Coordinates of C-alpha atoms and ligand atoms in Angstrom, one line a residue:
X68 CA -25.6 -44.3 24.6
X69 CA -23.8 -47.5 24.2
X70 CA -22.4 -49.1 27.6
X71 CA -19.4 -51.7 26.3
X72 CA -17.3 -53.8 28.3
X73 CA -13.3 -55.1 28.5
X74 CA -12.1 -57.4 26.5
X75 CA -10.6 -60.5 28.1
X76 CA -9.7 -64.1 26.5
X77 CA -11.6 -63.3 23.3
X78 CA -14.7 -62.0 24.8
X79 CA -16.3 -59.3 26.1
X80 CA -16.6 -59.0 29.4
X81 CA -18.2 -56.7 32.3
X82 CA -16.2 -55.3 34.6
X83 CA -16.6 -56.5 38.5
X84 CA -17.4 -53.4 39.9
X85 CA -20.7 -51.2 39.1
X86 CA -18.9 -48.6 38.3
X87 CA -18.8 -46.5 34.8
X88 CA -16.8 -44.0 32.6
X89 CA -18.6 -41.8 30.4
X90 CA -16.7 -40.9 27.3
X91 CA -17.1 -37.1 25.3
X92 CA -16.9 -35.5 22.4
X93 CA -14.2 -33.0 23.6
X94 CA -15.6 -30.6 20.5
X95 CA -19.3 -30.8 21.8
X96 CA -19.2 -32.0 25.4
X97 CA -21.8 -34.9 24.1
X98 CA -21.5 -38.0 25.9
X99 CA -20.2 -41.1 23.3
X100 CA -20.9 -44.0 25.2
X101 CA -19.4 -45.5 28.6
X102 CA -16.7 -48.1 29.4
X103 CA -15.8 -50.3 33.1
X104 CA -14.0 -48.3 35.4
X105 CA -12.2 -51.6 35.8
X106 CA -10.6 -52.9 39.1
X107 CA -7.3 -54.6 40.0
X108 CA -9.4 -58.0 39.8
X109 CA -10.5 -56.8 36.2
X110 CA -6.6 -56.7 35.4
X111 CA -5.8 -59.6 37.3
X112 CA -8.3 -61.8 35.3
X113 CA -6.8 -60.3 32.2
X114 CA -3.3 -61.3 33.1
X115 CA -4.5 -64.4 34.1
X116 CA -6.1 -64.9 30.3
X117 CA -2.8 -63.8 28.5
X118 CA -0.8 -66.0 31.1
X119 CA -2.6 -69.2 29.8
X120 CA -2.0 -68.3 26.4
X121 CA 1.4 -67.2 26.4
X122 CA 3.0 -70.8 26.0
X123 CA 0.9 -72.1 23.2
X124 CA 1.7 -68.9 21.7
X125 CA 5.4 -68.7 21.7
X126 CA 6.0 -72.2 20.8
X127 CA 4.5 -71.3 17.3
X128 CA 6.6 -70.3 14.7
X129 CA 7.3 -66.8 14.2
X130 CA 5.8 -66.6 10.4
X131 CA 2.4 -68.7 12.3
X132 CA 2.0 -65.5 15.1
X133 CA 2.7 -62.9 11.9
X134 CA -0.4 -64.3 10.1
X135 CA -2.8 -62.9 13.1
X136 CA -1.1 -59.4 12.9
X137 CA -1.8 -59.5 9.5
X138 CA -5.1 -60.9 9.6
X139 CA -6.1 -57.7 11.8
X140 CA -3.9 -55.6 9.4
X141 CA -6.5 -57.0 7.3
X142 CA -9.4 -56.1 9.2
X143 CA -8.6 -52.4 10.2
X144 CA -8.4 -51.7 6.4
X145 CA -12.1 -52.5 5.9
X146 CA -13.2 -50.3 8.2
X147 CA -10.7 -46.7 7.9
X148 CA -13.8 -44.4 7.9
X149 CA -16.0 -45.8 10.8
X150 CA -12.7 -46.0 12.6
X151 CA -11.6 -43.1 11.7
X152 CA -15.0 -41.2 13.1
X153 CA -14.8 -43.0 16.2
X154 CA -11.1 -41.4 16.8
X155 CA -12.4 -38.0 15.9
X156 CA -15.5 -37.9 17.7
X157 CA -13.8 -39.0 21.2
X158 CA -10.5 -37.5 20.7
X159 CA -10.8 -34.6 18.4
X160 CA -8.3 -34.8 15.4
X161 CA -9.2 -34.0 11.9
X162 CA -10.9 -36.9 10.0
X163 CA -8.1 -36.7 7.6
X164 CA -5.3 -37.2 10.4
X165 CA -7.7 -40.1 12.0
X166 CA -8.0 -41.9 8.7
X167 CA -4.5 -41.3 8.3
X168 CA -3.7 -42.4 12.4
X169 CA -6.0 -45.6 11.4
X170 CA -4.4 -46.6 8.1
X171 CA -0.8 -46.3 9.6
X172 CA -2.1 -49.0 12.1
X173 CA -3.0 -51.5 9.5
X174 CA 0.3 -50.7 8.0
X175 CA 2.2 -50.9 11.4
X176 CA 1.0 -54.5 11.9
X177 CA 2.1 -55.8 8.7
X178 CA 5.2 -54.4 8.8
X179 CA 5.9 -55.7 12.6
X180 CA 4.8 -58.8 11.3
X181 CA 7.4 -58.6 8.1
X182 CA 9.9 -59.3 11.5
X183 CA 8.6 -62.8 11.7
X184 CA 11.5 -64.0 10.0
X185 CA 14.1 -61.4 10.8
X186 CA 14.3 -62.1 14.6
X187 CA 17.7 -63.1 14.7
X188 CA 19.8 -64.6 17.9
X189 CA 23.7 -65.1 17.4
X190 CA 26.5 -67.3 17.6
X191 CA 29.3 -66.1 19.8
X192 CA 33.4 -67.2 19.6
X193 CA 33.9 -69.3 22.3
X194 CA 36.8 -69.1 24.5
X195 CA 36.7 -72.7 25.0
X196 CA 37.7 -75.7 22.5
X197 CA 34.9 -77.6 21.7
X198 CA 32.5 -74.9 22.9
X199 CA 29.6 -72.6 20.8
X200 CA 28.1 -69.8 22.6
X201 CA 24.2 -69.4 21.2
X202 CA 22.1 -66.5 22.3
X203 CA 18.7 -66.7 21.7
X204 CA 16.1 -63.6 21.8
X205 CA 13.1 -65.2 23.8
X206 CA 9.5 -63.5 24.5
X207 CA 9.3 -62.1 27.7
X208 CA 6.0 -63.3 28.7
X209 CA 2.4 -60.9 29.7
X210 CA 3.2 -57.2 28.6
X211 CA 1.3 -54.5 29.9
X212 CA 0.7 -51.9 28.1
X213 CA -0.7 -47.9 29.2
X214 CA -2.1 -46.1 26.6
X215 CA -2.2 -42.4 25.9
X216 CA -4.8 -40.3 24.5
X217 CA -3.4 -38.5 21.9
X218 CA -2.9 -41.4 19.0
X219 CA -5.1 -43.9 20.9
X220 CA -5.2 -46.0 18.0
X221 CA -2.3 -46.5 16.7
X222 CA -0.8 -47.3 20.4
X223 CA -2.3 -50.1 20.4
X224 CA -0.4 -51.5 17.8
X225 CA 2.9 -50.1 18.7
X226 CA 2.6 -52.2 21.9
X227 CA 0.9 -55.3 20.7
X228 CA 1.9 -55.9 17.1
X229 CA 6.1 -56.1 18.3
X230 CA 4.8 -57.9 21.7
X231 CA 3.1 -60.5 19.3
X232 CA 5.0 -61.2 16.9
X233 CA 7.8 -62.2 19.6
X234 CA 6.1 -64.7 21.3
X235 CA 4.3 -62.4 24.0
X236 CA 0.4 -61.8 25.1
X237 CA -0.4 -58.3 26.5
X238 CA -3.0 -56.6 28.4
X239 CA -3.6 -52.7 27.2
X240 CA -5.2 -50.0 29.3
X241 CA -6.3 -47.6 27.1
X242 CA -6.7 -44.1 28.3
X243 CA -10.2 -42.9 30.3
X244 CA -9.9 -40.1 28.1
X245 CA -10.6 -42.7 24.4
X246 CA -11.4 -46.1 25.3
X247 CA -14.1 -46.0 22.2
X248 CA -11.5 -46.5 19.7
X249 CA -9.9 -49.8 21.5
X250 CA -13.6 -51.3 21.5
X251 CA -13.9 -51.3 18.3
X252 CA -10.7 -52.9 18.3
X253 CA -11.4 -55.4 20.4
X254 CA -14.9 -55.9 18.0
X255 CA -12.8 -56.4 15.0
X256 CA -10.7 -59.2 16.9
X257 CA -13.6 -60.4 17.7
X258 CA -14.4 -61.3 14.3
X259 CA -11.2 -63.4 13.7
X260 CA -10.6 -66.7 14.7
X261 CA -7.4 -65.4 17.4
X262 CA -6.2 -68.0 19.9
X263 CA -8.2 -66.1 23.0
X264 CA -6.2 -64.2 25.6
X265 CA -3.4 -62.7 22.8
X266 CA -4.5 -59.3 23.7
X267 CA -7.1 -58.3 26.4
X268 CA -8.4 -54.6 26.9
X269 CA -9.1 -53.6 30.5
X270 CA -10.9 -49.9 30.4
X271 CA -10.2 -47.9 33.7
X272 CA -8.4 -45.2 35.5
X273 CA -4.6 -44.8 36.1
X274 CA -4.9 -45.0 39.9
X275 CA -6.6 -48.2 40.0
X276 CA -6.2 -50.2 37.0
X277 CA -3.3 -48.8 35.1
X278 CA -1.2 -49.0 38.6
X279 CA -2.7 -52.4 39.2
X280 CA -1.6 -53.4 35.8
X281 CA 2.1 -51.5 36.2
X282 CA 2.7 -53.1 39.9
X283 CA 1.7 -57.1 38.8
X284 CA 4.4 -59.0 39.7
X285 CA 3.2 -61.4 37.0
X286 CA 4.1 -59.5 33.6
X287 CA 7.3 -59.2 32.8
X288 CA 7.4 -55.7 31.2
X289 CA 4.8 -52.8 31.0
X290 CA 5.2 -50.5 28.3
X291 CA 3.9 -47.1 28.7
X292 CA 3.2 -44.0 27.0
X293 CA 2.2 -40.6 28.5
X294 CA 3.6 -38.0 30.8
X295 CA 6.7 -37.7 32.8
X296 CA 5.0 -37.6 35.8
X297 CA 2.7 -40.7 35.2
X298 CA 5.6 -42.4 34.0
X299 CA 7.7 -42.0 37.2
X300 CA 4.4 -43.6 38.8
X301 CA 4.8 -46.5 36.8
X302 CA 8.3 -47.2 37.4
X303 CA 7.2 -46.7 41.1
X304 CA 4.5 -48.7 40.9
X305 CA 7.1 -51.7 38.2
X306 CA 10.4 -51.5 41.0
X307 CA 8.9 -53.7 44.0
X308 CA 9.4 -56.6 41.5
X309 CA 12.3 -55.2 39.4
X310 CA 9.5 -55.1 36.2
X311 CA 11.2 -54.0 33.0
X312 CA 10.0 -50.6 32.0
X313 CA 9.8 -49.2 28.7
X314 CA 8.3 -45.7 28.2
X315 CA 7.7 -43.3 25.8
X316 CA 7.2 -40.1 27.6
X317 CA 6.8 -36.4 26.8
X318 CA 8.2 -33.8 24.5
X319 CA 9.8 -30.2 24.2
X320 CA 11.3 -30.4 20.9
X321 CA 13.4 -27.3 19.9
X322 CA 13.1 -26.2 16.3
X323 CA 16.4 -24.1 15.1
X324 CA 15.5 -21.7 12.7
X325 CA 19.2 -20.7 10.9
X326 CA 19.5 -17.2 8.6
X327 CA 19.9 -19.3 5.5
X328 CA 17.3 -21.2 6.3
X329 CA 14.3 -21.7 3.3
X330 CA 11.8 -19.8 5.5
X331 CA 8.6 -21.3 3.4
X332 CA 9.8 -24.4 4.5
X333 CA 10.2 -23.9 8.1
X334 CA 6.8 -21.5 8.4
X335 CA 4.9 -23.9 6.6
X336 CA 6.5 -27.2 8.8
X337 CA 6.7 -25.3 12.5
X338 CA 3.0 -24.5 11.7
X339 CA 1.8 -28.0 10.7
X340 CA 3.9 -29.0 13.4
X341 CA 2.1 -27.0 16.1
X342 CA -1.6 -27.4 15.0
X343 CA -1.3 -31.0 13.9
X344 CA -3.5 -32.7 16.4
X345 CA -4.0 -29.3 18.2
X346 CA -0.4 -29.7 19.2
X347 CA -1.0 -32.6 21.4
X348 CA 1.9 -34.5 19.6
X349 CA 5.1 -35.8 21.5
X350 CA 7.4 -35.6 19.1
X351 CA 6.3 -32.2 17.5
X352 CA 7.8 -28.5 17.7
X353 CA 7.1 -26.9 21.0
X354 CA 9.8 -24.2 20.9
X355 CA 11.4 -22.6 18.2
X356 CA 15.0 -20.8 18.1
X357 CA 15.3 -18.4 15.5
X358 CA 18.6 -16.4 14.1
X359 CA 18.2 -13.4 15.6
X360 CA 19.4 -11.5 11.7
X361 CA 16.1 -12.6 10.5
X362 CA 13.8 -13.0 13.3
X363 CA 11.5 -10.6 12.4
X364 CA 10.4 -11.0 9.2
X365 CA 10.1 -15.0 10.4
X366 CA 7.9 -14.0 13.2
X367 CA 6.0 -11.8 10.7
X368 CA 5.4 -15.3 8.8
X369 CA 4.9 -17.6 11.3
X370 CA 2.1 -15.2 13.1
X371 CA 0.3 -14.8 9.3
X372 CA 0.5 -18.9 8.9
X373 CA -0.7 -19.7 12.2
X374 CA -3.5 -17.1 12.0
X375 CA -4.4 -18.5 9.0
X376 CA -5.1 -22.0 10.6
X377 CA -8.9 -22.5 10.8
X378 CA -10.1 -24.6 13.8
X379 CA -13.4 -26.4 14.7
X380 CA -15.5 -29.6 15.3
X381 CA -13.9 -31.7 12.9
X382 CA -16.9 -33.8 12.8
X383 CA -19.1 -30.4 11.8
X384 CA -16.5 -29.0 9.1
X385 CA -13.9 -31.3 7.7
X386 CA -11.7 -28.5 6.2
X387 CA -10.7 -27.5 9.7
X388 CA -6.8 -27.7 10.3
X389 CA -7.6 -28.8 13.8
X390 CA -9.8 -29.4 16.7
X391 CA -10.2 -29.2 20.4
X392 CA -8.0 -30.0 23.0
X393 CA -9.1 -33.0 25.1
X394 CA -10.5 -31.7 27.9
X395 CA -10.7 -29.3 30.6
X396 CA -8.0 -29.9 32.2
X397 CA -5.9 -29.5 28.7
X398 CA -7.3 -26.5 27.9
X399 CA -6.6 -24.6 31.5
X400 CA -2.8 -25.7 31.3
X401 CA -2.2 -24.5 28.0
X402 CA -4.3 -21.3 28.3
X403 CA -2.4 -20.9 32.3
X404 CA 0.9 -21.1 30.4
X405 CA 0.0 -18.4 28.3
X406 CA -1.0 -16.3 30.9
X407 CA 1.4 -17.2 32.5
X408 CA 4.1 -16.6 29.9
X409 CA 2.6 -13.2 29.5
X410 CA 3.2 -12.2 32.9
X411 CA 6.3 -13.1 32.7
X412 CA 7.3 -10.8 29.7
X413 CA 6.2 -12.8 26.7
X414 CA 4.5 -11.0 24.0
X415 CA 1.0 -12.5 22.1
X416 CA 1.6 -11.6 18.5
X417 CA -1.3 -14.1 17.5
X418 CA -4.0 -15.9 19.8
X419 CA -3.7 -16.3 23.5
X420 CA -7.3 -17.1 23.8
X421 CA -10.1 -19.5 24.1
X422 CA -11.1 -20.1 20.3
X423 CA -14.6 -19.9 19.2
X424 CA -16.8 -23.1 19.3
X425 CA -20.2 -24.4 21.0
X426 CA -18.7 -26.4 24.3
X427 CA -15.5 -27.3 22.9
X428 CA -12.3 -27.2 24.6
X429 CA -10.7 -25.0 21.5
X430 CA -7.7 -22.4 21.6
X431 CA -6.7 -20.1 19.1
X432 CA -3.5 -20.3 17.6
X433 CA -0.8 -18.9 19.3
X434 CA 2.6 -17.3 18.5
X435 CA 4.7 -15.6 21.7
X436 CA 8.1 -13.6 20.7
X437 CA 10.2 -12.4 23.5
X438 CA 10.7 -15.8 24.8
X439 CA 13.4 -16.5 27.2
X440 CA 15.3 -20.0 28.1
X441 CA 14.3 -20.0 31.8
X442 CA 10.4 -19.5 30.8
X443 CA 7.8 -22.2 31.8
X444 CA 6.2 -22.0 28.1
X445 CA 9.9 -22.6 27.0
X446 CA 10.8 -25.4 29.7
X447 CA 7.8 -27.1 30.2
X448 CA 5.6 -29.1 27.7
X449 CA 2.2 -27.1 26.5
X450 CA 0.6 -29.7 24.0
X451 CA -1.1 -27.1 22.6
X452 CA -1.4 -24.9 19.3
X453 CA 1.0 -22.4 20.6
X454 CA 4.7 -21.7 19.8
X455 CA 6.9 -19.8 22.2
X456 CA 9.8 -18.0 20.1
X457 CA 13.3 -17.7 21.5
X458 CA 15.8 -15.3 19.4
X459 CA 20.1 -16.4 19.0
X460 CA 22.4 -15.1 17.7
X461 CA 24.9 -18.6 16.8
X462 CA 24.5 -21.8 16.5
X463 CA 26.5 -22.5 19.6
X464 CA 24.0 -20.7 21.4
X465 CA 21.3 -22.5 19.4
X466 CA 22.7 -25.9 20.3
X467 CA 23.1 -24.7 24.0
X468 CA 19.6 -24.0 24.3
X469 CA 18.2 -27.0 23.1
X470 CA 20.4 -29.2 24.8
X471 CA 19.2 -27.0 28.0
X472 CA 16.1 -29.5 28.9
X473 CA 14.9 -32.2 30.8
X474 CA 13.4 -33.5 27.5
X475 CA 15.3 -35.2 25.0
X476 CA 12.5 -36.8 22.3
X477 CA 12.8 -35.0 19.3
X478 CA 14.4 -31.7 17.9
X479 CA 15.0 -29.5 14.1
X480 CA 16.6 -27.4 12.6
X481 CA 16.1 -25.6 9.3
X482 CA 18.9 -24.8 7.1
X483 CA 20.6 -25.2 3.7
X484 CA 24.0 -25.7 5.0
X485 CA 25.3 -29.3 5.3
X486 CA 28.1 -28.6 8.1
X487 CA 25.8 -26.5 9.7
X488 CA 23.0 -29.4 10.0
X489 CA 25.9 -31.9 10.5
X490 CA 27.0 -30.2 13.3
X491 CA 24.2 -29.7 15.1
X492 CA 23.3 -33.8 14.7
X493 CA 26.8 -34.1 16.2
X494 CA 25.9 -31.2 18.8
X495 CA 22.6 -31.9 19.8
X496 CA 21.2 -34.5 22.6
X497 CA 18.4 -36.1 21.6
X498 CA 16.5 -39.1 20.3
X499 CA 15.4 -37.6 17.4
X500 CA 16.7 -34.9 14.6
X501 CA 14.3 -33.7 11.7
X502 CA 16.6 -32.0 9.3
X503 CA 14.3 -29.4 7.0
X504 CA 11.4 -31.7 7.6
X505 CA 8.7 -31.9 10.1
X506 CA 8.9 -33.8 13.0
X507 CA 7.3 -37.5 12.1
X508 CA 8.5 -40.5 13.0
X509 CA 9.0 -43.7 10.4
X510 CA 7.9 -47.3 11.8
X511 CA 11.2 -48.5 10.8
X512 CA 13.3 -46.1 13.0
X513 CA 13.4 -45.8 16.4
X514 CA 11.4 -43.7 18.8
X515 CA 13.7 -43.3 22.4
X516 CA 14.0 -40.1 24.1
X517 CA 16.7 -39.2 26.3
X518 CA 16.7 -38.0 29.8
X519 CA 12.9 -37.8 31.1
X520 CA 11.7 -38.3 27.7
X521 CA 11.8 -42.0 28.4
X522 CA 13.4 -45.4 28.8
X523 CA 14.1 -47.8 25.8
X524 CA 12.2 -47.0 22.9
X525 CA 9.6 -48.2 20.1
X526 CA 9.6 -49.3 16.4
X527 CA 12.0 -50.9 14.1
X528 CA 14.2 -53.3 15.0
X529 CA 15.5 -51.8 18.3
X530 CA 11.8 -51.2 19.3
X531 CA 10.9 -54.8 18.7
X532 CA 14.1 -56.2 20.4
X533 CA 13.0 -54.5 23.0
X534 CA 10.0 -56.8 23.9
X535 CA 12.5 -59.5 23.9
X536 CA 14.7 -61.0 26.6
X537 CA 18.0 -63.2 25.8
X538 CA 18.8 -66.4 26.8
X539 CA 22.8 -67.1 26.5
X540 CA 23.5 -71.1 25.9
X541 CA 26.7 -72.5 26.0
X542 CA 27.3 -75.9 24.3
X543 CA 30.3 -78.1 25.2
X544 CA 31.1 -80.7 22.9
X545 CA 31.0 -83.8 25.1
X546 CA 34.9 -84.8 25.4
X547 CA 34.6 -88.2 27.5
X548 CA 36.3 -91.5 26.8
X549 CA 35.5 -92.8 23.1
X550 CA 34.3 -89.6 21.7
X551 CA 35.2 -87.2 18.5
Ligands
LIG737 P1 -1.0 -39.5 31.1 O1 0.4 -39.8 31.7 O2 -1.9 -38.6 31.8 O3 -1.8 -40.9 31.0 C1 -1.3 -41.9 30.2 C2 -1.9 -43.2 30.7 O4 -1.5 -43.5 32.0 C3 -3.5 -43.2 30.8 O5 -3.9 -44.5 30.3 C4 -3.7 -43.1 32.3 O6 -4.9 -43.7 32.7 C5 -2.5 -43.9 32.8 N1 -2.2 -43.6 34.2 C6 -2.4 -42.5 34.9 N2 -1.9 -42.6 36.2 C7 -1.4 -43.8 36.3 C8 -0.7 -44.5 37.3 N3 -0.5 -44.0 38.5 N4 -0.3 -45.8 37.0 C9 -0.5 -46.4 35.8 N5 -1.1 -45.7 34.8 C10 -1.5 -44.5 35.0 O7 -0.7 -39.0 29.6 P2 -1.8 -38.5 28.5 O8 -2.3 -37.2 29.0 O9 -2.7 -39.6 28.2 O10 -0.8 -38.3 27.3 C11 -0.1 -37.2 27.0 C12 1.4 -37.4 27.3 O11 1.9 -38.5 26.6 C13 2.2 -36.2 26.8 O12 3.1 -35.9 27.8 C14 2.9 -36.8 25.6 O13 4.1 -36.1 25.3 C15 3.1 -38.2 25.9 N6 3.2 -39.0 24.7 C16 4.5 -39.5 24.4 C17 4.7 -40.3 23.3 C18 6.0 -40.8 22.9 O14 6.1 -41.6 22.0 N7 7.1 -40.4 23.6 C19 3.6 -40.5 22.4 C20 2.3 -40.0 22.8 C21 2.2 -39.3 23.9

């Protein structure tokens, strides 16, 4: 078993305590290899690398800073498949979603790095004769950035790529949960000739490094993704010095299912949607609304297709639809919800049990009908392969129940009626709507959830402004004796 170390101003480095985290194979229980359960010095002296190369960096031209995102662009291509088993084996998606998770990387640094020459400031009217108004978009400095589990990979480039290519460093903590991935990350970058200190990798804990990372007073804005609750921690842990925050926080995302909806469609999406990564996505379906006129023969559907979904070790059997859940703790909160659900007066149609599988942390797939609004497994996020379904009987009362959440990331709705979808985008409060498609965000949108789903957003141009600060000049023509 391999024993690898942080990442800090281009080389790698051990952390300053003794002290270790062993990585698993959540489909197996096999320990992968182990990482530093890094300190607050281990984060300080990772700030302290990005610091010093902050300057340097920003003063080169936008198109100059591109060529290193694309340069690692570069780089990630070569190596999809090992990259692709190393997100698998420590994180359990299907090799096809991994290859898929790595090859949208590559893709999301080039096109953050297409930006180089669209970051655009503006001239303002001036009240004043004589007087232009100029307001520059400037980097803000170090960015932290906190790093979930579930698309390990690819958040790494959603925080560094836009933090980059703007003139910032960053320091990443990747989650205790899939540090492997970010090594070999950090390996690649190793192989290019970088500037040292653009991005450093600390490996640790949330208690100690991720909060020691959130509360520095020296970067000017930590961007996290995860939960709710971890993400009122960082904001905790960000206000004593008034840090900028910018997170990307958990899910609930209604699906409305209307009467004339094409019910292949929305089967065949609400299924992918819930057993995509074993339904440890964000953004994806984790409660669907149905018409009540054709409720049953959708539930009928829905149970059949998510029966139907084979599950496994993705490493052992690549036809598998998914994999495990991460870990322990996963699985007991999604298989407690259903119990839980259950007691309350849901009904299993499908599932509702630990799924088959030598030491993995796998659940069968799930379908509950006789769902009601003020149930957890309606209210609460499961990130699991189970869909709760809710019956309605309008689309009033369809919008009123989706609206009814502390969430507000994504949300869908199935129909073939064009003022019934337009009403509901002009009805429904969220960050996201998925008309008769699954939920899946582009790079050039924007990805911001409402209420507890998060502060700010990422991708596109909103997403990259974001790791940008202005700087307002005002520029008098000089009006003294013997001038124009
Ligand atoms: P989590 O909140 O448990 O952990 C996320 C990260 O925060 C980890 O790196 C962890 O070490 C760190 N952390 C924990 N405590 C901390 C603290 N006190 N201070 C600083 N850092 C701390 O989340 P998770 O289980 O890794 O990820 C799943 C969650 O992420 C789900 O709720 C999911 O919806 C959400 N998510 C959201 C998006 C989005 O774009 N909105 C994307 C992916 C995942």
């Amino acid at each position: 078993m391999k024993n690898y170390d942080n990442f800090i101003n281009g080389r790698f480095v051990p952390g300053s305590g003794g002290d270790r985290i062993t990585v698993t194979n959540p489909s197996t229980g096999q320990e992968i290899c182990t990482v530093p359960e890094s300190r607050p010095a281990d984060v300080e002296e990772a700030i302290n690398a990005a610091e010093r190369a902050q300057n340097d960096w920003a003063r080169r031209p936008a198109v100059e800073r591109a060529k290193a995102l694309r340069a690692l662009a570069a780089k990630i291509r070569e190596r999809i498949e090992p990259l692709a088993r190393v997100i698998t084996e420590e994180q359990g998606k299907v090799l096809p979603l991994a290859r898929v998770e790595a090859a949208f990387t590559a893709d999301y640094f080039d096109y953050m790095a297409e930006w180089a020459r669209r970051i655009e400031g503006e001239i303002l009217e001036s009240d004043r004769r004589g007087e232009t108004i100029l307001l520059f978009r400037q980097p803000i400095g170090v960015i932290g950035g906190i790093l979930p589990w579930n698309f390990p990979f690819f958040l790494i480039a959603r925080k560094a790529a836009p933090a980059l290519v703007t003139g910032n460093t960053i320091v990443i903590k990747p989650s205790e949960e899939t540090p492997h991935n970010a090594v070999k990350f950090c390996e690649l970058m190793a192989e290019l000739d970088l500037p040292p200190g653009l991005i450093n990798v600390v490996h640790g804990r949330g208690a100690a490094a991720g909060k020691a990372l959130a509360g520095s007073p020296r970067i000017g804005m930590i961007s996290f993704t995860g939960s709710v609750e971890t993400g009122s921690a960082v904001m905790a842990a960000a206000a004593p010095h008034i840090t900028k925050v910018n997170l990307e926080l958990g899910g609930k995302a209604p699906a409305i299912v209307m009467a004339d909806a094409d019910m292949d469609l929305a089967v065949k999406a609400i299924t992918a949607s819930r057993v995509i990564n074993s339904g440890q996505v964000c953004n994806c379906a984790e409660r669907v609304y149905v018409q009540r006129s054709v409720a049953e023969r959708f539930v009928e559907r829905l149970a059949a297709s998510m029966q139907a979904s084979r599950y496994g070790d993705p490493l052992a059997d690549e036809t598998v639809d998914y994999g495990p859940l991460i870990n322990e703790a996963g699985f007991k909160k999604v298989s407690g919800m259903v119990e839980r659900a259950r007691a309350a007066g849901a009904e299993v149609v499908t599932g509702g049990a630990r799924g088959q599988g030598d030491g993995g942390y796998f659940y069968s797939p799930t379908v509950l009908v006789n769902c009601k609004q003020e149930m957890e497994i309606v209210r609460r996020e499961v990130f699991g392969p189970v869909v709760p379904v809710v019956t309605f009987d309008d689309l009033d009362q369809a919008v009123s129940y989706a609206n009814d959440s502390d969430y507000g990331l994504t949300s869908s709705i199935y129909t073939r009626d064009l003022n019934v979808a337009l009403r509901a985008c002009q009805e429904i409060r969220f960050g996201e709507t998925y008309i008769n498609r699954e939920n899946f965000e582009a790079m050039q949108g924007f990805h911001a959830g409402w209420r507890k789903s998060g502060i700010g957003g990422a991708d596109g141009k909103h997403g990259l402004y974001e790791f940008t600060q202005t700087h307002v000049v005002y520029l008098q023509r000089y009006q003294g004796q013997g001038r124009a």
